[in-house]
């Protein structure tokens, strides 16, 4: 007997004497693509169709090959196929359900692909028909909800989620996908939560469930009340919230692990790395946690992140901080720039939340957080084993300091710097308010901030062509004012306060130069007059400190015949001359504007959701929808 091979919907015999034979399912698809009702000559047509293994590629290709006019001619048959798919979802035998789900995926994708220029209502009409849309979509959503909540096959649940992801992402801008109105009305929110709260379901489907939920909460959220946002905001079930956190942590942990593997591989081959800027390895799975490829199984069993919340040895925040330290390194890459911005937005929300701050600053909750640091010539790589155990806020501050010192470059990421300084400010406001005396190496922060001011001055002309650098300069100066005015309420020891003064005096030339620069621009009638004059006023106490202590230090050196004073000698002068120092009280240093997504961040999040939608659609390839394992699972039809 001649060998038979399968290709593109054809059964081809190795003998060239006979014409290729089409699979029966392909012949049945061809009948649907005629104007006639396929069940006219065969009353069992639809029943037989759902017993056939779906040929996704052929069905989608057939739909895409038609133009809009040709598609309209077979609209009744398309509607009929869609409705019979929904009916088949209620069948007892899972093989019919599987084939119906796959057919729906092909239909939705194929019709949308063909009708990119038409409105969403035409799509609904083409798939379901206006007159039946409400009932059909209600039945579809109820069937999917039942399948997701049932005790049935995990593979079947996986395919239901894939169909829902397919449905949500057929348009780049999900808010233009009017089919989602039916997903809003017929909510599957509880089904998603059930998946996340169950350890088994979460292991199998958690990633898809979280991505689906992330997309659904972004549907027209700026224009109307989104029921998924409302329901998510009142979830208080611990198992569900922990489940959601674990899924996110797994995705981030996988990214971190792959980055570390690439980094170690890179160090093994040092001859590959003879360049000034560090290479940023791009992990393959997932390309980003915003993709659709779930973390591989080795992450699930890793020691860092057990699936069971009861035996968790790490926490989501540590994993997130490690992830942030990776993506915030390379802001020249647009994708990473957006990921870095998202990380800073999340940290902004954390930094102004009372409960999150209480956790971050809890002295009884100490962690060793190994952040990734950008390779730089002038500093040694820190040894992991030397990392101290500290409250988590120290790791957040370390991350901010790391960003400040590593991104002073021509393509200056002004927006990220502003966010970075705001996070530090909000953390200080909490410490001042709650009188938290954090044992942190504040000197590193002060040094980083002064070097940032130095960079802004050195590159004044280039930077002013693109940015209002005085906004950032003012924020930095006011951080110092915060330490000067309220430092005695939150710095760990009196000597820390002395060290602050020492650092200001030691680096006084930078503050003097900044004052000269802003004074020059504030006395001119140019566009920078007002923002520069704000910095001039903000420098009043810093200049008072410099002008008060410098003559005292010079006098001490002269009297004691010392050409250069040691740090201890300078600190002695500082301590003995506080009494005669006069500072002005500055208002509003511990006030800040709370984060608001609308309207400032709306454009950013719309673009972010668009990129996620495109990513998800790209990853929903034929092989992920065909579910070979699932078909084997249900291969026996009783």
Coordinates of C-alpha atoms in Angstrom, one line a residue:
X1 CA 0.0 0.0 0.0
X2 CA 1.3 3.5 -0.9
X3 CA 2.5 5.7 1.9
X4 CA 0.1 8.6 2.7
X5 CA 1.4 12.0 3.7
X6 CA -0.6 14.9 5.0
X7 CA 0.0 18.5 3.8
X8 CA -2.2 21.7 3.7
X9 CA -5.5 19.8 4.1
X10 CA -4.7 17.2 1.5
X11 CA -4.1 13.5 1.7
X12 CA -1.5 12.8 -1.0
X13 CA -0.6 9.4 -2.2
X14 CA 3.1 8.8 -3.0
X15 CA 2.0 7.4 -6.4
X16 CA 1.8 10.3 -8.9
X17 CA -0.9 8.5 -11.0
X18 CA -3.8 9.8 -8.9
X19 CA -4.9 13.3 -7.9
X20 CA -4.4 14.4 -4.3
X21 CA -7.4 13.6 -2.1
X22 CA -8.7 16.3 0.3
X23 CA -9.5 15.4 4.0
X24 CA -13.1 15.1 4.7
X25 CA -13.1 18.1 7.0
X26 CA -11.6 20.2 4.3
X27 CA -14.4 19.1 1.9
X28 CA -16.9 20.0 4.5
X29 CA -15.3 23.5 5.0
X30 CA -15.5 24.0 1.2
X31 CA -19.3 23.3 1.4
X32 CA -19.7 26.0 4.0
X33 CA -17.9 28.4 1.7
X34 CA -20.6 28.0 -1.0
X35 CA -23.8 30.0 -0.9
X36 CA -26.0 26.9 -0.4
X37 CA -26.9 25.6 3.1
X38 CA -24.6 22.6 3.6
X39 CA -27.2 20.8 5.7
X40 CA -29.7 20.9 2.9
X41 CA -28.3 17.7 1.2
X42 CA -26.9 16.3 4.5
X43 CA -29.1 16.8 7.6
X44 CA -26.3 15.4 9.8
X45 CA -23.7 17.8 8.3
X46 CA -23.1 19.9 11.5
X47 CA -23.2 16.8 13.7
X48 CA -20.5 15.1 11.6
X49 CA -18.4 18.3 11.3
X50 CA -17.7 18.4 15.0
X51 CA -16.5 14.8 15.0
X52 CA -13.7 15.8 12.5
X53 CA -10.3 17.0 13.7
X54 CA -10.2 20.7 13.0
X55 CA -7.8 22.0 10.3
X56 CA -7.2 25.5 11.7
X57 CA -4.8 26.6 9.0
X58 CA -7.1 25.7 6.1
X59 CA -10.2 27.3 7.7
X60 CA -8.4 30.5 8.5
X61 CA -6.7 30.6 5.2
X62 CA -10.0 30.1 3.4
X63 CA -11.6 33.0 5.3
X64 CA -8.6 35.3 4.6
X65 CA -8.6 34.4 0.9
X66 CA -12.1 36.0 0.4
X67 CA -12.7 39.7 -0.1
X68 CA -15.4 41.5 1.9
X69 CA -18.0 41.1 -0.8
X70 CA -17.4 37.4 -1.1
X71 CA -17.6 37.0 2.6
X72 CA -21.0 38.8 2.7
X73 CA -22.4 36.2 0.2
X74 CA -21.7 33.3 2.6
X75 CA -22.6 35.3 5.8
X76 CA -25.6 33.0 6.5
X77 CA -23.4 29.9 6.5
X78 CA -20.8 31.7 8.7
X79 CA -23.5 32.6 11.2
X80 CA -24.8 29.1 11.1
X81 CA -21.3 27.6 11.7
X82 CA -20.8 30.1 14.7
X83 CA -24.2 29.1 16.2
X84 CA -23.5 25.4 15.8
X85 CA -20.1 25.8 17.5
X86 CA -21.9 27.4 20.5
X87 CA -24.4 24.5 20.5
X88 CA -21.6 21.9 20.4
X89 CA -20.0 23.5 23.5
X90 CA -22.9 22.0 25.5
X91 CA -22.4 18.5 24.1
X92 CA -21.5 15.7 26.6
X93 CA -18.6 14.3 24.6
X94 CA -15.5 16.4 25.0
X95 CA -14.2 15.8 21.4
X96 CA -17.1 17.9 20.0
X97 CA -16.4 20.6 22.5
X98 CA -12.7 20.6 21.6
X99 CA -13.5 20.9 17.9
X100 CA -16.1 23.6 18.5
X101 CA -13.6 25.7 20.5
X102 CA -10.9 25.4 17.9
X103 CA -13.4 26.2 15.1
X104 CA -14.5 29.3 17.0
X105 CA -10.8 30.4 17.3
X106 CA -10.3 30.1 13.5
X107 CA -13.6 31.8 12.7
X108 CA -13.0 34.8 15.0
X109 CA -9.4 35.3 13.8
X110 CA -10.2 34.7 10.1
X111 CA -13.1 37.1 9.9
X112 CA -11.3 39.8 11.8
X113 CA -8.2 39.4 9.7
X114 CA -10.2 39.9 6.6
X115 CA -12.2 42.9 7.8
X116 CA -9.6 45.1 9.4
X117 CA -11.0 48.2 7.8
X118 CA -14.6 47.6 8.8
X119 CA -16.3 48.6 12.1
X120 CA -16.8 46.2 15.0
X121 CA -20.5 46.0 14.4
X122 CA -19.9 44.5 10.9
X123 CA -17.7 41.9 12.5
X124 CA -20.5 40.9 14.9
X125 CA -23.0 40.8 12.1
X126 CA -20.6 38.6 10.0
X127 CA -19.9 36.2 12.8
X128 CA -23.3 36.0 14.6
X129 CA -25.8 38.2 12.9
X130 CA -27.2 41.3 14.6
X131 CA -30.6 39.7 15.4
X132 CA -29.0 36.7 17.2
X133 CA -25.9 38.4 18.6
X134 CA -27.1 39.0 22.2
X135 CA -28.4 35.5 22.8
X136 CA -25.6 33.8 21.0
X137 CA -22.9 35.6 22.9
X138 CA -24.7 35.1 26.2
X139 CA -24.8 31.3 25.5
X140 CA -21.1 31.3 24.4
X141 CA -20.0 33.1 27.6
X142 CA -22.1 30.9 29.8
X143 CA -20.7 27.8 28.2
X144 CA -17.1 29.0 28.6
X145 CA -17.8 29.9 32.2
X146 CA -19.2 26.4 32.9
X147 CA -16.2 24.7 31.2
X148 CA -13.7 26.8 33.2
X149 CA -15.5 26.2 36.5
X150 CA -16.2 22.5 35.9
X151 CA -14.1 19.6 37.4
X152 CA -13.3 18.5 33.8
X153 CA -10.2 18.3 31.7
X154 CA -7.4 20.8 32.4
X155 CA -6.6 20.7 28.6
X156 CA -10.1 21.7 27.8
X157 CA -9.9 24.7 30.3
X158 CA -6.7 25.7 28.6
X159 CA -8.4 25.8 25.2
X160 CA -11.3 27.9 26.7
X161 CA -8.8 30.5 27.9
X162 CA -7.0 30.5 24.5
X163 CA -10.4 31.1 22.8
X164 CA -11.0 34.0 25.2
X165 CA -7.6 35.5 24.6
X166 CA -8.2 35.1 20.9
X167 CA -11.5 36.9 21.2
X168 CA -10.0 39.8 23.2
X169 CA -7.0 40.4 21.0
X170 CA -8.3 40.3 17.5
X171 CA -7.9 44.1 17.4
X172 CA -4.7 45.9 18.3
X173 CA -6.7 48.4 20.3
X174 CA -8.9 46.3 22.5
X175 CA -11.2 49.2 23.2
X176 CA -12.2 49.1 19.5
X177 CA -13.2 45.4 19.8
X178 CA -17.0 45.7 20.3
X179 CA -17.4 42.0 20.8
X180 CA -15.9 42.7 24.2
X181 CA -19.2 44.4 25.2
X182 CA -20.7 40.9 25.5
X183 CA -17.8 39.8 27.6
X184 CA -18.5 42.8 29.9
X185 CA -22.2 42.0 30.2
X186 CA -21.7 38.2 30.6
X187 CA -18.8 38.3 33.1
X188 CA -16.4 35.4 33.5
X189 CA -14.6 37.2 36.4
X190 CA -15.5 34.6 39.0
X191 CA -14.2 31.8 36.7
X192 CA -10.9 33.6 36.4
X193 CA -10.7 34.0 40.2
X194 CA -11.5 30.3 40.7
X195 CA -8.5 29.4 38.5
X196 CA -6.2 31.6 40.4
X197 CA -7.3 30.4 43.9
X198 CA -6.9 26.7 43.1
X199 CA -3.2 25.4 43.2
X200 CA -3.8 22.9 40.4
X201 CA -5.7 25.2 38.0
X202 CA -3.2 28.0 38.8
X203 CA -0.3 25.8 37.9
X204 CA -1.9 24.9 34.6
X205 CA -3.7 28.1 33.6
X206 CA -2.6 30.9 35.9
X207 CA -0.5 32.7 33.4
X208 CA -3.2 32.9 30.7
X209 CA -5.8 33.8 33.3
X210 CA -3.8 36.8 34.6
X211 CA -3.0 38.0 31.0
X212 CA -6.7 37.7 30.2
X213 CA -7.7 39.6 33.3
X214 CA -5.1 42.3 32.6
X215 CA -6.6 42.8 29.1
X216 CA -10.2 42.8 30.3
X217 CA -9.6 45.5 33.0
X218 CA -8.3 47.8 30.3
X219 CA -11.3 47.7 28.0
X220 CA -12.6 51.2 27.7
X221 CA -11.6 51.9 31.3
X222 CA -11.3 55.7 30.6
X223 CA -14.7 56.0 28.9
X224 CA -17.1 53.9 31.0
X225 CA -17.5 51.8 34.1
X226 CA -15.6 48.5 33.5
X227 CA -17.2 45.7 35.6
X228 CA -13.9 43.8 35.8
X229 CA -12.2 46.8 37.4
X230 CA -15.0 47.2 39.9
X231 CA -15.0 43.5 40.9
X232 CA -11.2 43.3 41.1
X233 CA -11.0 46.3 43.4
X234 CA -13.2 44.6 46.0
X235 CA -11.5 41.1 45.9
X236 CA -10.4 40.3 49.5
X237 CA -10.0 36.5 49.3
X238 CA -6.5 35.7 50.4
X239 CA -6.1 32.5 48.4
X240 CA -7.1 34.4 45.2
X241 CA -4.8 37.3 45.8
X242 CA -1.9 35.1 46.8
X243 CA -2.6 33.0 43.6
X244 CA -2.5 36.1 41.5
X245 CA 0.8 37.2 43.1
X246 CA 2.4 33.8 42.7
X247 CA 1.6 33.8 38.9
X248 CA 3.1 37.2 38.4
X249 CA 6.1 36.3 40.6
X250 CA 6.6 33.1 38.5
X251 CA 6.7 35.1 35.2
X252 CA 9.1 37.6 36.7
X253 CA 11.3 34.9 38.3
X254 CA 11.6 33.1 35.0
X255 CA 12.7 36.3 33.3
X256 CA 15.3 36.9 36.1
X257 CA 16.6 33.4 35.9
X258 CA 17.1 33.5 32.2
X259 CA 18.8 36.8 32.4
X260 CA 21.2 35.5 35.1
X261 CA 21.9 32.4 33.0
X262 CA 22.8 34.6 30.0
X263 CA 24.9 36.9 32.3
X264 CA 26.9 33.9 33.7
X265 CA 27.3 32.5 30.1
X266 CA 28.6 36.0 29.1
X267 CA 31.1 36.0 32.0
X268 CA 32.4 32.5 30.9
X269 CA 33.3 34.0 27.5
X270 CA 34.8 37.4 28.5
X271 CA 36.4 37.9 25.0
X272 CA 32.8 38.4 23.7
X273 CA 32.3 41.4 26.0
X274 CA 35.0 44.0 25.0
X275 CA 32.6 46.9 24.8
X276 CA 31.9 50.0 26.9
X277 CA 28.1 49.6 27.3
X278 CA 26.8 46.4 28.8
X279 CA 24.9 43.9 26.7
X280 CA 21.4 43.3 27.7
X281 CA 20.5 39.7 27.1
X282 CA 17.0 39.3 25.9
X283 CA 15.4 36.2 27.3
X284 CA 13.6 34.0 24.9
X285 CA 10.6 32.7 27.0
X286 CA 8.9 34.9 27.7
X287 CA 10.3 37.9 25.8
X288 CA 8.7 39.9 28.5
X289 CA 6.3 39.0 31.3
X290 CA 3.8 40.8 29.1
X291 CA 4.0 38.1 26.4
X292 CA 1.8 35.0 26.4
X293 CA 4.3 32.2 26.9
X294 CA 3.8 30.9 30.4
X295 CA 6.9 30.3 32.5
X296 CA 8.5 26.9 32.0
X297 CA 7.9 24.1 34.5
X298 CA 11.4 24.4 36.1
X299 CA 10.4 27.7 37.5
X300 CA 7.4 26.2 39.1
X301 CA 9.6 23.8 41.0
X302 CA 12.4 26.2 41.8
X303 CA 13.5 26.8 45.4
X304 CA 13.0 30.5 45.1
X305 CA 9.3 30.4 44.3
X306 CA 7.3 27.4 45.5
X307 CA 3.8 27.4 44.2
X308 CA 2.2 26.8 47.5
X309 CA 1.8 30.2 49.3
X310 CA 2.1 28.4 52.7
X311 CA 5.7 27.4 51.9
X312 CA 6.8 30.5 50.1
X313 CA 10.4 31.5 50.9
X314 CA 10.6 34.7 48.9
X315 CA 8.0 37.3 48.1
X316 CA 6.7 39.0 45.0
X317 CA 8.2 42.4 45.8
X318 CA 11.8 41.0 46.0
X319 CA 11.3 39.2 42.6
X320 CA 9.8 42.4 41.2
X321 CA 12.8 44.5 42.5
X322 CA 15.2 42.1 40.8
X323 CA 13.2 42.3 37.6
X324 CA 13.2 46.1 37.8
X325 CA 16.9 46.2 38.3
X326 CA 17.3 44.3 35.0
X327 CA 14.9 46.1 32.7
X328 CA 15.9 49.5 34.0
X329 CA 19.5 49.0 32.9
X330 CA 19.0 49.5 29.2
X331 CA 16.7 52.4 28.5
X332 CA 18.0 52.9 24.9
X333 CA 15.9 49.8 24.0
X334 CA 12.3 51.2 23.6
X335 CA 10.6 48.0 24.9
X336 CA 12.8 48.1 28.1
X337 CA 12.3 51.8 28.4
X338 CA 8.5 51.2 28.6
X339 CA 9.0 48.2 31.0
X340 CA 11.3 50.4 33.2
X341 CA 8.7 53.2 33.2
X342 CA 6.0 50.7 34.3
X343 CA 8.2 49.4 37.1
X344 CA 8.7 53.0 38.3
X345 CA 5.0 53.7 38.1
X346 CA 4.3 50.6 40.3
X347 CA 7.0 51.6 42.8
X348 CA 5.4 55.1 42.9
X349 CA 2.1 53.6 43.9
X350 CA 3.8 51.5 46.5
X351 CA 5.8 54.5 47.9
X352 CA 2.6 56.4 48.6
X353 CA 0.6 53.5 50.1
X354 CA 0.5 53.5 53.9
X355 CA 0.2 49.7 54.3
X356 CA 2.9 49.0 51.7
X357 CA 5.2 51.5 53.4
X358 CA 4.6 49.8 56.8
X359 CA 5.7 46.5 55.3
X360 CA 8.7 48.1 53.5
X361 CA 10.0 49.8 56.6
X362 CA 9.3 46.9 59.1
X363 CA 12.5 46.4 61.0
X364 CA 11.4 42.8 61.9
X365 CA 11.1 41.9 58.2
X366 CA 14.6 41.8 56.9
X367 CA 15.7 40.4 53.4
X368 CA 18.8 40.0 51.4
X369 CA 18.0 41.4 47.9
X370 CA 20.5 40.8 45.2
X371 CA 19.8 43.6 42.6
X372 CA 21.5 43.4 39.2
X373 CA 24.0 46.2 38.8
X374 CA 25.2 47.6 35.5
X375 CA 28.9 46.8 34.7
X376 CA 30.9 50.0 35.1
X377 CA 34.6 50.5 34.8
X378 CA 35.0 52.6 38.0
X379 CA 33.4 50.2 40.4
X380 CA 33.8 46.6 41.5
X381 CA 31.0 44.0 41.2
X382 CA 29.5 43.5 44.6
X383 CA 29.8 40.0 46.0
X384 CA 26.4 38.5 46.7
X385 CA 27.4 36.9 50.0
X386 CA 28.3 40.4 51.4
X387 CA 24.7 41.6 51.0
X388 CA 23.2 42.6 54.4
X389 CA 19.7 41.6 55.6
X390 CA 17.7 44.8 55.8
X391 CA 14.1 46.1 55.5
X392 CA 12.9 46.1 51.9
X393 CA 12.8 49.8 51.6
X394 CA 16.6 49.7 51.5
X395 CA 16.5 47.7 48.3
X396 CA 14.0 50.2 46.8
X397 CA 16.4 53.0 47.7
X398 CA 19.4 51.0 46.3
X399 CA 17.5 50.6 43.1
X400 CA 16.8 54.3 42.8
X401 CA 20.5 55.2 43.6
X402 CA 21.6 52.6 41.0
X403 CA 19.4 54.2 38.3
X404 CA 20.6 57.7 39.2
X405 CA 24.3 56.9 38.8
X406 CA 24.0 54.7 35.6
X407 CA 21.8 56.8 33.3
X408 CA 23.6 60.1 33.0
X409 CA 24.0 60.0 29.2
X410 CA 23.3 61.8 26.0
X411 CA 19.9 60.2 25.5
X412 CA 18.8 61.4 29.0
X413 CA 15.7 59.6 30.3
X414 CA 14.3 62.7 31.9
X415 CA 10.9 61.2 32.6
X416 CA 12.4 58.2 34.5
X417 CA 14.7 60.4 36.5
X418 CA 11.7 62.5 37.7
X419 CA 9.8 59.4 38.7
X420 CA 12.9 58.0 40.5
X421 CA 13.4 61.2 42.6
X422 CA 9.6 61.3 43.3
X423 CA 9.8 57.7 44.8
X424 CA 12.7 58.7 47.1
X425 CA 10.7 61.8 48.2
X426 CA 7.6 59.8 49.0
X427 CA 9.6 57.3 51.0
X428 CA 11.2 60.2 53.0
X429 CA 7.8 61.7 53.6
X430 CA 6.6 58.5 55.2
X431 CA 9.7 58.2 57.3
X432 CA 9.3 61.8 58.5
X433 CA 5.6 61.3 59.2
X434 CA 6.1 58.0 61.1
X435 CA 9.5 58.9 62.6
X436 CA 11.1 55.8 61.1
X437 CA 14.9 56.0 61.6
X438 CA 16.2 53.8 58.8
X439 CA 19.7 52.5 59.0
X440 CA 20.7 53.1 55.5
X441 CA 23.9 54.4 53.8
X442 CA 22.4 57.8 53.0
X443 CA 25.7 59.1 51.9
X444 CA 25.4 57.0 48.7
X445 CA 22.1 58.7 47.9
X446 CA 23.5 62.2 48.6
X447 CA 26.5 61.5 46.5
X448 CA 24.4 60.2 43.6
X449 CA 22.1 63.3 43.8
X450 CA 25.0 65.8 43.8
X451 CA 26.6 64.0 40.8
X452 CA 23.2 64.2 39.0
X453 CA 23.2 68.0 39.5
X454 CA 26.8 68.2 38.3
X455 CA 25.7 66.3 35.1
X456 CA 22.8 68.6 34.5
X457 CA 25.1 71.6 34.7
X458 CA 27.8 70.1 32.5
X459 CA 25.3 69.3 29.8
X460 CA 23.1 72.4 30.2
X461 CA 23.0 73.4 26.5
X462 CA 22.3 69.9 25.1
X463 CA 19.7 69.0 27.7
X464 CA 17.8 72.3 27.6
X465 CA 17.2 71.7 23.9
X466 CA 15.0 68.8 24.9
X467 CA 14.1 69.1 28.6
X468 CA 13.2 71.5 31.4
X469 CA 16.1 70.4 33.6
X470 CA 15.1 72.9 36.3
X471 CA 12.1 70.7 37.3
X472 CA 14.5 67.9 38.1
X473 CA 17.1 70.2 39.7
X474 CA 14.4 71.6 42.0
X475 CA 13.3 68.2 43.0
X476 CA 16.9 67.2 43.9
X477 CA 17.6 70.4 45.8
X478 CA 14.3 69.9 47.7
X479 CA 15.4 66.4 48.7
X480 CA 18.4 68.0 50.4
X481 CA 16.1 70.5 51.9
X482 CA 14.0 67.6 53.3
X483 CA 17.1 66.1 54.9
X484 CA 18.2 69.6 56.3
X485 CA 14.8 70.5 57.7
X486 CA 13.4 67.2 58.9
X487 CA 16.5 64.9 59.0
X488 CA 16.6 65.0 62.8
X489 CA 13.2 63.1 62.8
X490 CA 14.2 60.3 60.5
X491 CA 18.0 60.0 60.2
X492 CA 19.3 57.1 62.3
X493 CA 21.8 58.9 64.5
X494 CA 23.0 62.5 65.2
X495 CA 26.2 61.7 63.4
X496 CA 24.2 61.0 60.2
X497 CA 22.9 64.6 60.3
X498 CA 26.5 65.8 60.7
X499 CA 27.6 63.7 57.7
X500 CA 24.8 65.4 55.6
X501 CA 26.4 68.8 56.4
X502 CA 29.8 67.4 55.7
X503 CA 28.7 66.1 52.3
X504 CA 27.2 69.5 51.4
X505 CA 30.3 71.4 52.4
X506 CA 32.6 68.9 50.7
X507 CA 30.7 69.2 47.4
X508 CA 29.9 72.9 47.8
X509 CA 31.4 73.8 44.4
X510 CA 28.6 71.9 42.7
X511 CA 25.9 73.9 44.6
X512 CA 27.8 77.1 44.0
X513 CA 27.9 76.4 40.3
X514 CA 24.2 75.5 40.2
X515 CA 23.4 78.8 42.0
X516 CA 25.4 80.7 39.4
X517 CA 23.7 78.9 36.5
X518 CA 20.1 79.4 37.8
X519 CA 20.8 83.0 38.8
X520 CA 22.0 83.8 35.3
X521 CA 18.9 82.3 33.7
X522 CA 16.5 83.7 36.3
X523 CA 17.7 87.3 35.7
X524 CA 17.2 86.9 31.9
X525 CA 13.8 87.3 30.3
X526 CA 14.0 83.9 28.5
X527 CA 11.8 80.9 28.7
X528 CA 13.7 79.4 31.7
X529 CA 13.3 82.5 33.9
X530 CA 10.5 81.2 36.2
X531 CA 11.7 77.5 36.6
X532 CA 15.3 78.7 37.2
X533 CA 14.2 81.3 39.8
X534 CA 12.4 78.5 41.8
X535 CA 15.7 76.7 42.1
X536 CA 17.4 79.9 43.2
X537 CA 14.9 80.2 46.1
X538 CA 15.2 76.5 47.0
X539 CA 19.0 76.8 47.4
X540 CA 18.7 79.4 50.2
X541 CA 19.4 77.0 53.1
X542 CA 22.1 75.0 51.3
X543 CA 23.9 78.2 50.5
X544 CA 23.4 79.4 54.2
X545 CA 25.1 76.1 55.4
X546 CA 28.0 76.5 52.9
X547 CA 28.5 80.3 53.7
X548 CA 28.3 79.7 57.4
X549 CA 30.6 76.7 57.8
X550 CA 33.3 77.3 55.1
X551 CA 34.8 80.4 56.9
X552 CA 34.7 78.4 60.2
X553 CA 36.6 75.5 58.6
X554 CA 39.2 77.8 57.0
X555 CA 39.7 79.6 60.4
X556 CA 40.1 76.3 62.2
X557 CA 42.7 75.2 59.6
X558 CA 44.6 78.5 59.9
X559 CA 44.6 78.5 63.7
X560 CA 45.8 74.9 63.9
X561 CA 48.2 75.3 61.0
X562 CA 46.6 72.4 59.0
X563 CA 46.7 72.6 55.2
X564 CA 43.9 70.0 54.7
X565 CA 41.4 68.9 57.3
X566 CA 40.4 65.3 57.8
X567 CA 36.7 64.3 57.8
X568 CA 36.7 64.1 61.6
X569 CA 38.1 67.6 62.0
X570 CA 35.5 69.0 59.6
X571 CA 32.8 67.2 61.5
X572 CA 34.1 68.7 64.8
X573 CA 33.8 72.2 63.3
X574 CA 30.3 71.4 62.1
X575 CA 29.1 70.1 65.5
X576 CA 30.5 73.1 67.4
X577 CA 28.9 75.7 65.1
X578 CA 25.3 74.6 64.7
X579 CA 24.1 77.1 67.3
X580 CA 25.0 80.1 65.2
X581 CA 23.5 78.8 62.0
X582 CA 20.3 80.5 60.8
X583 CA 18.0 78.6 58.4
X584 CA 14.7 79.6 56.8
X585 CA 11.6 77.5 57.2
X586 CA 10.5 76.2 53.9
X587 CA 6.9 75.1 53.4
X588 CA 5.5 72.1 51.6
X589 CA 8.7 70.0 51.6
X590 CA 6.8 67.0 52.9
X591 CA 3.9 67.4 50.5
X592 CA 3.5 65.7 47.1
X593 CA 0.9 65.2 44.4
X594 CA -0.5 61.7 44.5
X595 CA -0.2 59.4 41.4
X596 CA -3.1 59.6 39.0
X597 CA -3.2 57.4 35.9
X598 CA -5.9 59.5 34.2
X599 CA -5.0 61.8 32.3
X600 CA -1.2 61.9 32.6
X601 CA -0.5 58.2 32.0
X602 CA -3.5 57.3 29.8
X603 CA -1.6 57.4 26.5
X604 CA 1.2 55.3 27.9
X605 CA -1.1 52.6 29.2
X606 CA -3.1 52.5 25.9
X607 CA 0.1 51.9 24.0
X608 CA 1.2 49.3 26.5
X609 CA -2.0 47.4 26.3
X610 CA -1.8 47.6 22.5
X611 CA 1.6 46.0 22.5
X612 CA 0.4 43.2 24.9
X613 CA -2.6 42.5 22.6
X614 CA -0.3 42.2 19.6
X615 CA 2.1 40.0 21.6
X616 CA -0.7 37.7 22.7
X617 CA -2.2 37.4 19.3
X618 CA 1.2 36.6 17.8
X619 CA 1.8 33.9 20.4
X620 CA -1.6 32.2 19.8
X621 CA -0.1 30.3 17.0
X622 CA -1.8 27.2 15.3
X623 CA 0.3 24.8 17.4
X624 CA -1.0 26.3 20.7
X625 CA -4.6 26.2 19.5
X626 CA -4.4 22.7 18.0
X627 CA -3.9 21.0 21.4
X628 CA -2.5 17.7 20.1
X629 CA -2.3 16.3 23.7
X630 CA -5.9 17.2 24.2
X631 CA -7.1 15.4 21.1
X632 CA -5.2 12.3 22.3
X633 CA -6.8 12.6 25.7
X634 CA -10.3 12.4 24.0
X635 CA -9.4 10.2 21.1
X636 CA -11.9 7.5 22.0
X637 CA -15.4 8.4 21.1
X638 CA -18.0 6.4 22.9

